[in-house]
């Protein structure tokens, strides 16, 4: 009986393995280790960090496979993870150093190497944060940076709350292309205290993350550092447009025209806002992409004035800062009437004079013709 039972058991095992494709070798679950030495490295670029790791152990059985890594990272407390799939052993990105950073990574083996199903390792995790010093109220307040006319950058701030007069702040900045972070060399000062920075010419800094750190020192208490990141093209404040003119296109249409602001910003990068006033009442505020605008007027208009301002448009930046308003350009009704007379009445006057002149000539010829008849016959 024992022999028969053993034979039946072996037969069942054979049928199961044949039916479902299992073998003793495939019963062994394929596993892969997570990456080694996963860490977040701060190279001193004020928020631009390196995430790096080493290949997992025991990859000898997968030498013919292309190993990939799934990397996830975020600032601590953030709602969503940024996810990257890469074959490299490092990744770089910018972070807000006012908060901590957390990241995790695991190894991926493609289905071609694992009998048709992707294999993932467990997660390796890493965190990074800068140990804060000083209470949050001591850091700079109301940080404001403006890139004037896409040419020079100026940042300003207010001192922290409750700090003493011996507190001073220092600004450092970095963007991709610089070998290391640089300190401001032209501070704006009030009562000997730094409250802003005038930056030098920033070569090849557009369309890159621009990192700033403002830290401080005081003999009485530690000062909290502040970190900021932005892109310069998104904080450009152009000059206002120039050479505003008004031209009458027809009896009831006025064409407003201006020239692009002076400076290096291309014409294709501008958008304009026009404010038109009719008889000291705002008639319309509208946004246009060209340097002209045609306005309808009525016979009741006594005075027409307009101003215009500029901003970098969505084709050249994600956002921008409106310029100051241009000088006002006005056109009085008297001037409109003079233009109307010149444009419409003068041609009619010329035609009228010409008709009178021709009529006079015809009348003169008609009066002189009968006197010629007697003389003609008398001579004969």
GROMACS .gro file of C-alpha atoms in nm:
model
  380
    1UNK     CA    1   0.000   0.000   0.000
    2UNK     CA    2   0.277   0.240   0.084
    3UNK     CA    3   0.432   0.180  -0.258
    4UNK     CA    4   0.100   0.244  -0.434
    5UNK     CA    5   0.045   0.567  -0.235
    6UNK     CA    6   0.395   0.686  -0.324
    7UNK     CA    7   0.339   0.610  -0.692
    8UNK     CA    8   0.010   0.802  -0.696
    9UNK     CA    9   0.176   1.102  -0.524
   10UNK     CA   10   0.458   1.107  -0.778
   11UNK     CA   11   0.208   1.088  -1.063
   12UNK     CA   12   0.010   1.381  -0.925
   13UNK     CA   13   0.324   1.589  -0.887
   14UNK     CA   14   0.425   1.509  -1.244
   15UNK     CA   15   0.083   1.609  -1.378
   16UNK     CA   16   0.080   1.938  -1.185
   17UNK     CA   17   0.428   2.039  -1.294
   18UNK     CA   18   0.350   1.945  -1.653
   19UNK     CA   19   0.019   2.131  -1.659
   20UNK     CA   20   0.135   2.457  -1.496
   21UNK     CA   21   0.487   2.466  -1.632
   22UNK     CA   22   0.665   2.442  -1.298
   23UNK     CA   23   0.996   2.271  -1.249
   24UNK     CA   24   1.203   2.227  -0.945
   25UNK     CA   25   1.435   2.498  -1.067
   26UNK     CA   26   1.151   2.747  -1.130
   27UNK     CA   27   1.012   2.688  -0.782
   28UNK     CA   28   1.303   2.901  -0.661
   29UNK     CA   29   1.185   3.261  -0.641
   30UNK     CA   30   1.404   3.509  -0.830
   31UNK     CA   31   1.524   3.785  -0.601
   32UNK     CA   32   1.752   4.083  -0.639
   33UNK     CA   33   1.913   4.298  -0.376
   34UNK     CA   34   1.856   4.677  -0.341
   35UNK     CA   35   2.131   4.920  -0.446
   36UNK     CA   36   2.421   4.964  -0.206
   37UNK     CA   37   2.547   5.280  -0.034
   38UNK     CA   38   2.248   5.494  -0.127
   39UNK     CA   39   2.306   5.850  -0.004
   40UNK     CA   40   2.214   6.216  -0.062
   41UNK     CA   41   2.522   6.434  -0.105
   42UNK     CA   42   2.530   6.813  -0.069
   43UNK     CA   43   2.814   6.959  -0.283
   44UNK     CA   44   2.756   7.308  -0.144
   45UNK     CA   45   2.534   7.436  -0.426
   46UNK     CA   46   2.264   7.575  -0.194
   47UNK     CA   47   2.000   7.317  -0.277
   48UNK     CA   48   2.129   7.132  -0.584
   49UNK     CA   49   2.195   6.783  -0.444
   50UNK     CA   50   2.340   6.455  -0.571
   51UNK     CA   51   2.162   6.124  -0.512
   52UNK     CA   52   2.406   5.838  -0.568
   53UNK     CA   53   2.435   5.463  -0.510
   54UNK     CA   54   2.625   5.148  -0.601
   55UNK     CA   55   2.500   4.833  -0.783
   56UNK     CA   56   2.338   4.565  -0.567
   57UNK     CA   57   2.523   4.258  -0.450
   58UNK     CA   58   2.498   3.922  -0.627
   59UNK     CA   59   2.428   4.029  -0.984
   60UNK     CA   60   2.641   3.747  -1.126
   61UNK     CA   61   2.333   3.558  -1.246
   62UNK     CA   62   2.210   3.864  -1.439
   63UNK     CA   63   2.521   3.976  -1.625
   64UNK     CA   64   2.332   3.974  -1.955
   65UNK     CA   65   2.048   4.185  -1.813
   66UNK     CA   66   2.013   4.563  -1.823
   67UNK     CA   67   1.960   4.655  -1.460
   68UNK     CA   68   1.749   4.963  -1.393
   69UNK     CA   69   1.669   5.162  -1.081
   70UNK     CA   70   1.348   5.330  -0.973
   71UNK     CA   71   1.422   5.643  -0.771
   72UNK     CA   72   1.164   5.840  -0.573
   73UNK     CA   73   1.231   6.163  -0.383
   74UNK     CA   74   1.060   6.466  -0.231
   75UNK     CA   75   1.092   6.729   0.037
   76UNK     CA   76   0.975   6.589   0.367
   77UNK     CA   77   0.608   6.670   0.409
   78UNK     CA   78   0.546   6.696   0.035
   79UNK     CA   79   0.230   6.539  -0.105
   80UNK     CA   80   0.380   6.369  -0.412
   81UNK     CA   81   0.698   6.186  -0.499
   82UNK     CA   82   0.906   6.261  -0.805
   83UNK     CA   83   0.978   5.929  -0.978
   84UNK     CA   84   1.275   5.857  -1.206
   85UNK     CA   85   1.368   5.535  -1.389
   86UNK     CA   86   1.739   5.530  -1.472
   87UNK     CA   87   2.026   5.298  -1.560
   88UNK     CA   88   2.282   5.534  -1.405
   89UNK     CA   89   2.425   5.525  -1.055
   90UNK     CA   90   2.349   5.889  -0.975
   91UNK     CA   91   2.091   6.162  -1.022
   92UNK     CA   92   2.094   6.539  -0.958
   93UNK     CA   93   1.812   6.780  -0.881
   94UNK     CA   94   1.723   7.090  -0.685
   95UNK     CA   95   1.556   7.086  -0.343
   96UNK     CA   96   1.426   7.329  -0.087
   97UNK     CA   97   1.683   7.319   0.191
   98UNK     CA   98   1.444   7.495   0.426
   99UNK     CA   99   1.295   7.147   0.462
  100UNK     CA  100   1.438   6.798   0.489
  101UNK     CA  101   1.471   6.563   0.190
  102UNK     CA  102   1.376   6.198   0.172
  103UNK     CA  103   1.446   5.951  -0.107
  104UNK     CA  104   1.419   5.581  -0.174
  105UNK     CA  105   1.539   5.352  -0.450
  106UNK     CA  106   1.509   4.990  -0.555
  107UNK     CA  107   1.649   4.763  -0.825
  108UNK     CA  108   1.446   4.655  -1.127
  109UNK     CA  109   1.510   4.342  -1.335
  110UNK     CA  110   1.328   4.342  -1.672
  111UNK     CA  111   1.090   4.063  -1.767
  112UNK     CA  112   1.328   3.936  -2.036
  113UNK     CA  113   1.563   3.816  -1.761
  114UNK     CA  114   1.305   3.680  -1.520
  115UNK     CA  115   1.078   3.445  -1.716
  116UNK     CA  116   0.825   3.714  -1.810
  117UNK     CA  117   0.770   3.915  -1.491
  118UNK     CA  118   0.953   4.222  -1.364
  119UNK     CA  119   1.142   4.165  -1.039
  120UNK     CA  120   1.189   4.443  -0.784
  121UNK     CA  121   1.413   4.458  -0.483
  122UNK     CA  122   1.319   4.604  -0.149
  123UNK     CA  123   1.366   4.979  -0.101
  124UNK     CA  124   1.687   5.145   0.013
  125UNK     CA  125   1.617   5.477   0.183
  126UNK     CA  126   1.810   5.796   0.260
  127UNK     CA  127   1.733   6.132   0.417
  128UNK     CA  128   1.909   6.465   0.435
  129UNK     CA  129   1.851   6.789   0.618
  130UNK     CA  130   2.048   7.087   0.737
  131UNK     CA  131   2.034   7.119   1.113
  132UNK     CA  132   1.859   7.455   1.163
  133UNK     CA  133   2.010   7.714   1.394
  134UNK     CA  134   1.813   7.997   1.547
  135UNK     CA  135   1.439   8.039   1.567
  136UNK     CA  136   1.246   8.083   1.238
  137UNK     CA  137   1.163   8.450   1.312
  138UNK     CA  138   1.531   8.547   1.287
  139UNK     CA  139   1.559   8.465   0.916
  140UNK     CA  140   1.519   8.740   0.657
  141UNK     CA  141   1.166   8.858   0.581
  142UNK     CA  142   0.995   8.962   0.254
  143UNK     CA  143   1.268   8.843   0.017
  144UNK     CA  144   1.212   9.007  -0.323
  145UNK     CA  145   1.423   8.955  -0.638
  146UNK     CA  146   1.372   9.138  -0.968
  147UNK     CA  147   1.568   9.088  -1.290
  148UNK     CA  148   1.552   9.438  -1.436
  149UNK     CA  149   1.518   9.450  -1.815
  150UNK     CA  150   1.674   9.101  -1.841
  151UNK     CA  151   2.009   9.267  -1.761
  152UNK     CA  152   2.079   9.299  -1.390
  153UNK     CA  153   1.944   9.130  -1.081
  154UNK     CA  154   1.861   9.301  -0.753
  155UNK     CA  155   1.739   9.124  -0.438
  156UNK     CA  156   1.623   9.292  -0.119
  157UNK     CA  157   1.489   9.177   0.217
  158UNK     CA  158   1.392   9.293   0.562
  159UNK     CA  159   1.570   9.184   0.880
  160UNK     CA  160   1.418   8.907   1.087
  161UNK     CA  161   1.169   8.977   1.361
  162UNK     CA  162   1.321   9.073   1.694
  163UNK     CA  163   1.686   9.068   1.581
  164UNK     CA  164   1.926   9.324   1.725
  165UNK     CA  165   2.121   9.587   1.535
  166UNK     CA  166   2.439   9.378   1.554
  167UNK     CA  167   2.274   9.120   1.325
  168UNK     CA  168   2.402   9.115   0.972
  169UNK     CA  169   2.304   8.901   0.675
  170UNK     CA  170   2.516   8.756   0.396
  171UNK     CA  171   2.393   8.633   0.059
  172UNK     CA  172   2.540   8.345  -0.143
  173UNK     CA  173   2.424   8.227  -0.486
  174UNK     CA  174   2.489   7.950  -0.736
  175UNK     CA  175   2.359   7.832  -1.073
  176UNK     CA  176   2.474   7.559  -1.308
  177UNK     CA  177   2.792   7.676  -1.477
  178UNK     CA  178   2.959   7.816  -1.164
  179UNK     CA  179   3.233   7.609  -1.001
  180UNK     CA  180   3.117   7.700  -0.653
  181UNK     CA  181   2.875   7.925  -0.467
  182UNK     CA  182   2.963   8.294  -0.474
  183UNK     CA  183   2.901   8.564  -0.217
  184UNK     CA  184   2.745   8.900  -0.298
  185UNK     CA  185   3.009   9.168  -0.344
  186UNK     CA  186   2.779   9.471  -0.372
  187UNK     CA  187   2.543   9.487  -0.074
  188UNK     CA  188   2.267   9.742  -0.027
  189UNK     CA  189   2.300   9.879   0.325
  190UNK     CA  190   2.081  10.071   0.567
  191UNK     CA  191   2.243  10.192   0.889
  192UNK     CA  192   2.536   9.961   0.818
  193UNK     CA  193   2.315   9.652   0.788
  194UNK     CA  194   2.287   9.449   0.467
  195UNK     CA  195   1.931   9.460   0.333
  196UNK     CA  196   1.992   9.364  -0.032
  197UNK     CA  197   2.237   9.270  -0.305
  198UNK     CA  198   2.318   9.409  -0.649
  199UNK     CA  199   2.441   9.121  -0.859
  200UNK     CA  200   2.710   9.146  -1.127
  201UNK     CA  201   2.646   9.038  -1.485
  202UNK     CA  202   2.522   8.679  -1.470
  203UNK     CA  203   2.656   8.502  -1.775
  204UNK     CA  204   2.449   8.210  -1.916
  205UNK     CA  205   2.212   8.214  -1.619
  206UNK     CA  206   1.879   8.219  -1.804
  207UNK     CA  207   1.650   7.915  -1.802
  208UNK     CA  208   1.840   7.757  -1.513
  209UNK     CA  209   1.755   7.718  -1.147
  210UNK     CA  210   1.912   8.004  -0.953
  211UNK     CA  211   1.985   7.918  -0.589
  212UNK     CA  212   2.024   8.171  -0.307
  213UNK     CA  213   2.108   8.133   0.058
  214UNK     CA  214   2.087   8.423   0.303
  215UNK     CA  215   2.241   8.348   0.641
  216UNK     CA  216   2.323   8.576   0.930
  217UNK     CA  217   2.541   8.634   1.229
  218UNK     CA  218   2.487   8.796   1.564
  219UNK     CA  219   2.675   8.805   1.892
  220UNK     CA  220   2.356   8.759   2.091
  221UNK     CA  221   2.163   8.475   1.921
  222UNK     CA  222   2.195   8.232   1.629
  223UNK     CA  223   2.028   8.337   1.302
  224UNK     CA  224   1.819   8.102   1.086
  225UNK     CA  225   1.934   8.060   0.725
  226UNK     CA  226   1.691   8.097   0.434
  227UNK     CA  227   1.704   7.925   0.094
  228UNK     CA  228   1.539   8.042  -0.229
  229UNK     CA  229   1.521   7.900  -0.581
  230UNK     CA  230   1.387   8.065  -0.896
  231UNK     CA  231   1.460   8.112  -1.267
  232UNK     CA  232   1.569   8.457  -1.378
  233UNK     CA  233   1.349   8.477  -1.690
  234UNK     CA  234   1.044   8.441  -1.465
  235UNK     CA  235   1.122   8.754  -1.260
  236UNK     CA  236   1.208   8.993  -1.546
  237UNK     CA  237   1.072   9.347  -1.518
  238UNK     CA  238   1.111   9.525  -1.853
  239UNK     CA  239   1.125   9.897  -1.922
  240UNK     CA  240   0.801  10.064  -2.032
  241UNK     CA  241   0.729  10.106  -2.405
  242UNK     CA  242   0.835  10.430  -2.576
  243UNK     CA  243   0.735  10.658  -2.866
  244UNK     CA  244   0.359  10.648  -2.814
  245UNK     CA  245   0.156  10.797  -3.102
  246UNK     CA  246  -0.207  10.833  -3.212
  247UNK     CA  247  -0.309  10.822  -3.578
  248UNK     CA  248  -0.656  10.871  -3.721
  249UNK     CA  249  -0.741  10.583  -3.951
  250UNK     CA  250  -1.097  10.695  -4.029
  251UNK     CA  251  -1.358  10.931  -3.892
  252UNK     CA  252  -1.435  10.699  -3.600
  253UNK     CA  253  -1.111  10.501  -3.558
  254UNK     CA  254  -0.788  10.594  -3.382
  255UNK     CA  255  -0.477  10.379  -3.412
  256UNK     CA  256  -0.260  10.364  -3.101
  257UNK     CA  257   0.100  10.273  -3.161
  258UNK     CA  258   0.423  10.243  -2.960
  259UNK     CA  259   0.774  10.102  -2.983
  260UNK     CA  260   0.918   9.807  -2.789
  261UNK     CA  261   1.108   9.894  -2.471
  262UNK     CA  262   1.477   9.959  -2.497
  263UNK     CA  263   1.711   9.675  -2.401
  264UNK     CA  264   1.804   9.318  -2.495
  265UNK     CA  265   1.456   9.159  -2.476
  266UNK     CA  266   1.343   9.041  -2.823
  267UNK     CA  267   1.022   9.188  -2.965
  268UNK     CA  268   0.863   8.841  -2.980
  269UNK     CA  269   0.888   8.813  -2.598
  270UNK     CA  270   0.658   9.104  -2.512
  271UNK     CA  271   0.294   9.130  -2.418
  272UNK     CA  272   0.134   9.471  -2.353
  273UNK     CA  273  -0.143   9.610  -2.139
  274UNK     CA  274  -0.314   9.931  -2.252
  275UNK     CA  275  -0.516  10.166  -2.035
  276UNK     CA  276  -0.728  10.411  -2.234
  277UNK     CA  277  -0.904  10.710  -2.079
  278UNK     CA  278  -1.182  10.901  -2.250
  279UNK     CA  279  -1.272  11.230  -2.079
  280UNK     CA  280  -1.094  11.128  -1.754
  281UNK     CA  281  -1.289  10.801  -1.736
  282UNK     CA  282  -1.121  10.465  -1.791
  283UNK     CA  283  -1.262  10.337  -2.117
  284UNK     CA  284  -1.083  10.006  -2.157
  285UNK     CA  285  -0.790   9.805  -2.024
  286UNK     CA  286  -0.684   9.535  -2.263
  287UNK     CA  287  -0.389   9.307  -2.333
  288UNK     CA  288  -0.235   9.278  -2.680
  289UNK     CA  289   0.065   9.103  -2.829
  290UNK     CA  290   0.152   9.360  -3.097
  291UNK     CA  291   0.265   9.722  -3.079
  292UNK     CA  292  -0.062   9.862  -3.219
  293UNK     CA  293  -0.426   9.886  -3.116
  294UNK     CA  294  -0.722  10.034  -3.307
  295UNK     CA  295  -0.984  10.211  -3.099
  296UNK     CA  296  -1.339  10.308  -3.192
  297UNK     CA  297  -1.444  10.663  -3.092
  298UNK     CA  298  -1.768  10.861  -3.093
  299UNK     CA  299  -1.869  11.219  -3.176
  300UNK     CA  300  -1.900  11.288  -2.802
  301UNK     CA  301  -1.532  11.229  -2.729
  302UNK     CA  302  -1.362  11.541  -2.594
  303UNK     CA  303  -1.023  11.401  -2.497
  304UNK     CA  304  -0.850  11.069  -2.552
  305UNK     CA  305  -0.541  10.953  -2.356
  306UNK     CA  306  -0.363  10.621  -2.320
  307UNK     CA  307  -0.069  10.460  -2.143
  308UNK     CA  308   0.087  10.117  -2.198
  309UNK     CA  309   0.311   9.881  -2.004
  310UNK     CA  310   0.499   9.562  -2.096
  311UNK     CA  311   0.574   9.216  -1.960
  312UNK     CA  312   0.765   8.909  -2.081
  313UNK     CA  313   0.508   8.675  -2.240
  314UNK     CA  314   0.443   8.303  -2.195
  315UNK     CA  315   0.658   8.214  -2.495
  316UNK     CA  316   0.974   8.335  -2.319
  317UNK     CA  317   0.895   8.273  -1.951
  318UNK     CA  318   0.652   8.105  -1.715
  319UNK     CA  319   0.569   8.437  -1.558
  320UNK     CA  320   0.691   8.793  -1.547
  321UNK     CA  321   0.659   9.134  -1.379
  322UNK     CA  322   0.476   9.423  -1.541
  323UNK     CA  323   0.687   9.726  -1.622
  324UNK     CA  324   0.599  10.074  -1.502
  325UNK     CA  325   0.340  10.259  -1.711
  326UNK     CA  326   0.469  10.460  -2.004
  327UNK     CA  327   0.432  10.836  -2.035
  328UNK     CA  328   0.080  10.944  -2.120
  329UNK     CA  329  -0.011  11.026  -2.479
  330UNK     CA  330  -0.325  11.236  -2.542
  331UNK     CA  331  -0.521  11.365  -2.837
  332UNK     CA  332  -0.766  11.652  -2.798
  333UNK     CA  333  -1.092  11.686  -2.988
  334UNK     CA  334  -0.971  12.008  -3.156
  335UNK     CA  335  -0.684  11.817  -3.307
  336UNK     CA  336  -0.924  11.547  -3.421
  337UNK     CA  337  -1.139  11.809  -3.594
  338UNK     CA  338  -0.839  11.962  -3.766
  339UNK     CA  339  -0.734  11.622  -3.892
  340UNK     CA  340  -1.089  11.556  -4.009
  341UNK     CA  341  -1.096  11.882  -4.201
  342UNK     CA  342  -0.761  11.814  -4.362
  343UNK     CA  343  -0.845  11.455  -4.449
  344UNK     CA  344  -1.199  11.499  -4.575
  345UNK     CA  345  -1.291  11.867  -4.640
  346UNK     CA  346  -0.972  11.973  -4.818
  347UNK     CA  347  -1.018  11.731  -5.112
  348UNK     CA  348  -1.379  11.845  -5.151
  349UNK     CA  349  -1.268  12.207  -5.143
  350UNK     CA  350  -1.010  12.141  -5.410
  351UNK     CA  351  -1.268  11.972  -5.631
  352UNK     CA  352  -1.513  12.261  -5.576
  353UNK     CA  353  -1.256  12.519  -5.678
  354UNK     CA  354  -1.169  12.317  -5.984
  355UNK     CA  355  -1.536  12.293  -6.086
  356UNK     CA  356  -1.583  12.669  -6.043
  357UNK     CA  357  -1.272  12.737  -6.249
  358UNK     CA  358  -1.381  12.511  -6.534
  359UNK     CA  359  -1.733  12.652  -6.524
  360UNK     CA  360  -1.592  13.004  -6.552
  361UNK     CA  361  -1.386  12.910  -6.854
  362UNK     CA  362  -1.687  12.760  -7.027
  363UNK     CA  363  -1.896  13.067  -6.957
  364UNK     CA  364  -1.627  13.295  -7.091
  365UNK     CA  365  -1.605  13.097  -7.414
  366UNK     CA  366  -1.984  13.101  -7.455
  367UNK     CA  367  -2.003  13.481  -7.415
  368UNK     CA  368  -1.723  13.551  -7.665
  369UNK     CA  369  -1.847  13.323  -7.947
  370UNK     CA  370  -2.144  13.536  -8.077
  371UNK     CA  371  -1.919  13.846  -8.109
  372UNK     CA  372  -1.693  13.659  -8.344
  373UNK     CA  373  -1.973  13.578  -8.594
  374UNK     CA  374  -2.037  13.931  -8.721
  375UNK     CA  375  -1.669  14.001  -8.765
  376UNK     CA  376  -1.635  13.685  -8.968
  377UNK     CA  377  -1.914  13.774  -9.209
  378UNK     CA  378  -1.811  14.142  -9.240
  379UNK     CA  379  -1.460  14.046  -9.348
  380UNK     CA  380  -1.608  13.840  -9.627
   0.00000   0.00000   0.00000
